[in-house]
Short mmCIF file of C-alpha atoms in Angstrom, two decimals:
data_model
loop_
_atom_site.label_atom_id
_atom_site.label_comp_id
_atom_site.label_asym_id
_atom_site.label_seq_id
_atom_site.Cartn_x
_atom_site.Cartn_y
_atom_site.Cartn_z
CA ALA A 179 -48.14 3.13 -16.60
CA GLN A 180 -51.24 4.16 -15.25
CA LYS A 181 -50.88 6.09 -12.20
CA ILE A 182 -54.48 6.84 -11.46
CA THR A 183 -57.18 4.10 -12.26
CA GLN A 184 -61.18 4.82 -12.02
CA THR A 185 -62.67 1.69 -13.64
CA GLN A 186 -66.40 2.14 -12.51
CA PRO A 187 -68.67 2.61 -15.32
CA GLY A 188 -71.16 5.31 -14.66
CA MET A 189 -72.82 5.38 -11.14
CA PHE A 190 -76.30 5.98 -9.94
CA VAL A 191 -77.42 6.63 -6.60
CA GLN A 192 -80.67 7.37 -4.72
CA GLU A 193 -80.72 10.77 -3.04
CA LYS A 194 -80.01 10.88 0.52
CA GLU A 195 -78.00 7.61 0.26
CA ALA A 196 -74.24 7.52 0.46
CA VAL A 197 -72.05 6.06 -2.58
CA THR A 198 -68.38 5.45 -3.10
CA LEU A 199 -66.33 6.09 -6.00
CA ASP A 200 -63.34 4.24 -6.49
CA CYS A 201 -59.62 4.94 -7.24
CA THR A 202 -56.59 3.15 -7.03
CA TYR A 203 -53.07 4.63 -7.60
CA ASP A 204 -49.47 3.51 -8.19
CA THR A 205 -46.30 5.17 -7.25
CA SER A 206 -42.96 4.67 -5.90
CA ASP A 207 -42.62 8.10 -4.37
CA PRO A 208 -42.98 7.54 -0.68
CA SER A 209 -44.51 11.08 -0.37
CA TYR A 210 -47.68 12.04 -2.45
CA GLY A 211 -50.82 13.57 -2.25
CA LEU A 212 -54.08 12.46 -3.34
CA PHE A 213 -57.10 14.60 -4.54
CA TRP A 214 -60.58 14.29 -5.60
CA TYR A 215 -62.14 17.05 -7.67
CA LYS A 216 -65.73 17.34 -8.97
CA GLN A 217 -66.84 18.78 -12.31
CA PRO A 218 -70.26 19.64 -12.96
CA SER A 219 -71.32 20.04 -16.59
CA SER A 220 -70.12 23.72 -16.49
CA GLY A 221 -66.71 22.76 -16.68
CA GLU A 222 -65.32 24.23 -13.42
CA MET A 223 -62.90 22.06 -11.42
CA ILE A 224 -64.25 21.79 -7.75
CA PHE A 225 -61.75 20.70 -5.15
CA LEU A 226 -63.46 18.23 -2.84
CA ILE A 227 -60.79 16.73 -0.55
CA TYR A 228 -56.93 16.09 -0.02
CA GLN A 229 -55.16 13.20 1.78
CA GLY A 230 -51.42 13.15 2.40
CA SER A 231 -49.44 9.95 2.15
CA TYR A 232 -48.34 10.29 5.74
CA ASP A 233 -51.49 11.73 7.27
CA GLN A 234 -52.76 9.33 9.95
CA GLN A 235 -56.29 9.85 9.62
CA ASN A 236 -58.83 9.60 6.79
CA ALA A 237 -59.64 13.14 5.49
CA THR A 238 -63.04 14.47 5.79
CA GLU A 239 -64.82 17.49 4.22
CA GLY A 240 -68.30 18.00 5.38
CA ARG A 241 -70.42 15.20 3.07
CA TYR A 242 -67.18 13.93 1.68
CA SER A 243 -64.52 11.67 3.33
CA LEU A 244 -61.55 9.75 1.86
CA ASN A 245 -61.19 5.91 2.53
CA PHE A 246 -57.44 5.78 2.37
CA GLN A 247 -55.97 2.46 2.45
CA LYS A 248 -52.24 2.98 1.62
CA ALA A 249 -51.07 -0.77 1.77
CA ARG A 250 -53.97 -1.42 -1.34
CA LYS A 251 -52.94 1.97 -2.74
CA SER A 252 -56.48 2.93 -2.86
CA ALA A 253 -58.42 6.47 -1.97
CA ASN A 254 -61.99 5.96 -2.49
CA LEU A 255 -64.39 8.77 -2.27
CA VAL A 256 -67.35 8.19 0.25
CA ILE A 257 -70.18 10.89 -0.39
CA SER A 258 -72.85 10.67 2.51
CA ALA A 259 -76.20 11.64 1.98
CA SER A 260 -76.47 12.33 -1.77
CA GLN A 261 -77.82 15.43 -3.13
CA LEU A 262 -79.10 16.34 -6.72
CA GLY A 263 -76.44 18.64 -7.08
CA ASP A 264 -73.75 15.82 -6.53
CA SER A 265 -74.53 14.78 -10.39
CA ALA A 266 -71.12 15.44 -11.72
CA MET A 267 -68.01 14.06 -12.99
CA TYR A 268 -65.45 13.24 -10.28
CA PHE A 269 -61.85 13.12 -10.87
CA CYS A 270 -58.91 11.44 -8.40
CA ALA A 271 -55.81 12.77 -8.68
CA MET A 272 -52.48 12.32 -7.34
CA ARG A 273 -49.31 14.38 -6.91
CA GLU A 274 -45.81 12.84 -6.25
CA VAL A 275 -44.17 15.42 -3.69
CA TYR A 276 -40.53 14.49 -4.51
CA THR A 277 -40.77 15.43 -8.19
CA GLY A 278 -40.17 19.20 -7.05
CA ALA A 279 -41.68 22.50 -6.99
CA ASN A 280 -43.36 21.81 -10.60
CA SER A 281 -44.74 18.55 -9.54
CA LYS A 282 -47.86 17.67 -11.65
CA LEU A 283 -51.22 16.42 -10.97
CA THR A 284 -52.03 13.28 -12.53
CA PHE A 285 -55.71 12.64 -13.26
CA GLY A 286 -57.57 9.44 -13.61
CA LYS A 287 -60.10 9.07 -16.23
CA GLY A 288 -63.24 10.12 -14.13
CA ILE A 289 -66.34 8.66 -12.95
CA THR A 290 -69.61 10.14 -13.91
CA LEU A 291 -71.98 10.06 -10.94
CA SER A 292 -75.99 10.62 -11.37
CA VAL A 293 -78.02 11.30 -8.25
CA ARG A 294 -81.80 10.01 -8.70
CA PRO A 295 -84.30 11.77 -7.15
CA GLY B 126 -60.95 31.16 -1.19
CA ALA B 127 -58.35 31.56 -4.12
CA VAL B 128 -60.10 32.51 -7.17
CA VAL B 129 -58.49 32.21 -10.63
CA SER B 130 -60.37 33.36 -13.71
CA GLN B 131 -60.07 32.63 -17.28
CA HIS B 132 -60.82 34.91 -20.27
CA PRO B 133 -62.61 34.06 -22.41
CA SER B 134 -65.04 31.75 -21.18
CA ARG B 135 -66.09 30.75 -24.76
CA VAL B 136 -64.39 31.79 -28.30
CA ILE B 137 -64.83 30.81 -31.79
CA CYS B 138 -62.33 31.39 -34.32
CA LYS B 139 -61.63 30.50 -38.14
CA SER B 140 -59.02 28.11 -38.95
CA GLY B 141 -55.49 29.56 -39.18
CA THR B 142 -56.20 32.52 -37.26
CA SER B 143 -54.78 32.54 -33.48
CA VAL B 144 -56.38 32.89 -30.27
CA LYS B 145 -55.33 33.76 -26.62
CA ILE B 146 -56.58 32.68 -23.49
CA GLU B 147 -55.68 34.51 -20.30
CA CYS B 148 -55.45 32.95 -16.81
CA ARG B 149 -55.32 35.19 -13.87
CA SER B 150 -55.00 34.33 -10.02
CA LEU B 151 -57.07 37.02 -8.48
CA ASP B 152 -56.27 37.29 -4.99
CA PHE B 153 -52.84 35.31 -4.95
CA GLN B 154 -49.76 35.13 -6.36
CA ALA B 155 -48.96 31.97 -8.35
CA THR B 156 -45.37 31.06 -9.06
CA THR B 157 -46.72 28.31 -11.11
CA MET B 158 -49.57 27.82 -13.34
CA PHE B 159 -50.38 24.43 -15.47
CA TRP B 160 -52.56 24.49 -18.56
CA TYR B 161 -54.76 21.55 -19.20
CA ARG B 162 -56.79 20.36 -22.33
CA GLN B 163 -59.85 18.29 -21.63
CA PHE B 164 -62.16 16.69 -24.53
CA PRO B 165 -65.51 15.68 -24.05
CA LYS B 166 -66.13 13.21 -21.22
CA GLN B 167 -62.31 12.89 -21.15
CA SER B 168 -59.98 13.43 -18.38
CA LEU B 169 -57.64 16.42 -17.76
CA MET B 170 -54.31 16.15 -19.84
CA LEU B 171 -51.54 18.27 -18.82
CA MET B 172 -49.99 20.39 -21.65
CA ALA B 173 -47.51 22.44 -20.04
CA THR B 174 -46.05 23.83 -16.68
CA SER B 175 -45.20 27.72 -16.64
CA ASN B 176 -43.21 29.49 -14.12
CA GLU B 177 -43.17 33.38 -13.58
CA GLY B 178 -40.36 34.80 -15.52
CA SER B 179 -38.93 31.56 -17.26
CA LYS B 180 -39.94 29.44 -20.40
CA ALA B 181 -42.76 26.83 -20.00
CA THR B 182 -42.08 23.21 -19.83
CA TYR B 183 -44.45 21.22 -22.18
CA GLU B 184 -45.50 17.84 -21.85
CA GLN B 185 -44.29 14.86 -24.71
CA GLY B 186 -46.33 15.32 -27.80
CA VAL B 187 -47.34 19.05 -27.26
CA GLU B 188 -46.39 21.34 -29.83
CA LYS B 189 -44.46 24.23 -28.15
CA ASP B 190 -44.62 26.33 -31.41
CA LYS B 191 -48.37 25.93 -31.60
CA PHE B 192 -49.12 26.49 -27.85
CA LEU B 193 -47.51 29.32 -26.86
CA ILE B 194 -47.45 29.81 -23.31
CA ASN B 195 -46.22 33.36 -21.32
CA HIS B 196 -46.05 33.34 -17.63
CA ALA B 197 -45.16 37.21 -17.45
CA SER B 198 -46.16 38.11 -13.83
CA LEU B 199 -47.12 36.27 -10.63
CA THR B 200 -50.97 36.57 -11.51
CA LEU B 201 -51.10 36.18 -15.13
CA SER B 202 -50.43 33.39 -17.72
CA THR B 203 -51.55 33.19 -21.15
CA LEU B 204 -51.88 30.36 -23.92
CA THR B 205 -51.92 31.38 -27.50
CA VAL B 206 -53.07 28.81 -29.88
CA THR B 207 -51.38 29.68 -33.04
CA SER B 208 -52.73 28.93 -36.53
CA ALA B 209 -55.85 27.04 -35.06
CA HIS B 210 -57.29 24.10 -36.47
CA PRO B 211 -60.42 22.18 -35.99
CA GLU B 212 -58.92 19.65 -33.98
CA ASP B 213 -57.52 22.30 -31.79
CA SER B 214 -61.30 22.69 -30.49
CA SER B 215 -61.24 21.82 -26.72
CA PHE B 216 -61.72 22.80 -23.27
CA TYR B 217 -58.88 24.51 -22.02
CA ILE B 218 -58.46 24.82 -18.31
CA CYS B 219 -55.49 26.56 -16.51
CA SER B 220 -54.60 25.97 -12.67
CA ALA B 221 -52.53 28.23 -10.25
CA ARG B 222 -50.42 27.22 -7.60
CA GLN B 223 -49.79 29.65 -4.72
CA THR B 224 -46.63 30.64 -4.08
CA GLY B 225 -45.37 28.81 -1.41
CA ALA B 226 -48.30 26.32 -0.88
CA THR B 227 -47.77 22.81 -0.08
CA TYR B 228 -50.57 21.23 -2.01
CA GLU B 229 -53.12 23.91 -2.84
CA GLN B 230 -54.02 23.99 -6.50
CA TYR B 231 -56.92 26.39 -7.89
CA PHE B 232 -58.64 25.99 -11.01
CA GLY B 233 -60.00 28.42 -13.48
CA PRO B 234 -63.59 27.83 -15.02
CA GLY B 235 -62.10 26.89 -18.38
CA THR B 236 -62.14 28.10 -21.98
CA ARG B 237 -64.15 26.42 -24.62
CA LEU B 238 -62.57 26.55 -28.03
CA THR B 239 -64.13 25.72 -31.09
CA VAL B 240 -62.30 26.45 -34.51
CA THR B 241 -64.04 26.39 -37.31
#
C-alpha cells in the first residue's frame, strides 16, 4: 500500500505569494516522523522541515511551515512569500520509528513547483 | 551543518564494466547509510541500507550481486555497480544518518551514471 501520497500535478505560483503542497500518509505505527525535502534541478536533496507525530505544534522553519492534521493523516507544506529559487521538485517523506534503527524514509512521488515572476 | 559528499558526481562507463561510487560523511560519524536510485522526474527508491561493519540490507527486487555495497568505516560507504548495462543509467543518491541521531538524515549531492 502506498504510504505517502502526493497527487497534485505540477504546481504554479506567482512570486511573493504563498503556496500549499499536499501530502497524505498512511501508517499504523503510532510514532513516526514526516519530512519535506526540496530537490532543485541540480539533484541535491535539501531538507526543509520535520514534524514528529507527537509534536503538539505545527513545525515551522523560516518561510516553510507544515500544516499537520493527524486525524486526517495529512502533512501539507506551506511556502510563504514564494521566491524564484523555490522552483524545484518537492518530496514528502515518512519514517516509522518502531521499525528500529534502520527505519527507512519512504518518499512520495513528488510535486514540481514553478514560481512565476 | 552535516555534509555528505559523493564521488564522482558524474560518470560515464561502457556496458559490461564496473563503476564504484563513494559516499562520505565529512563532519560526522554515520553508523547507517542509505543508497537510493532516482529515474528522471520520479521519486527516490531505496536500494539498500548499510550499517558500518555489517552486510547491507537490500530492498526487494534489488540484485545484491549487481549492486555491491561496502560500509567499511563510520564515514565511508561505497556502491559498486558491477557489469553495468544501459538500464543501470540513473541518478544514485546516498544518505547518511548520524550515529545516535533521532531523525536527522543527510543526503549527498548524487551521482549521475550513464552506461553506454
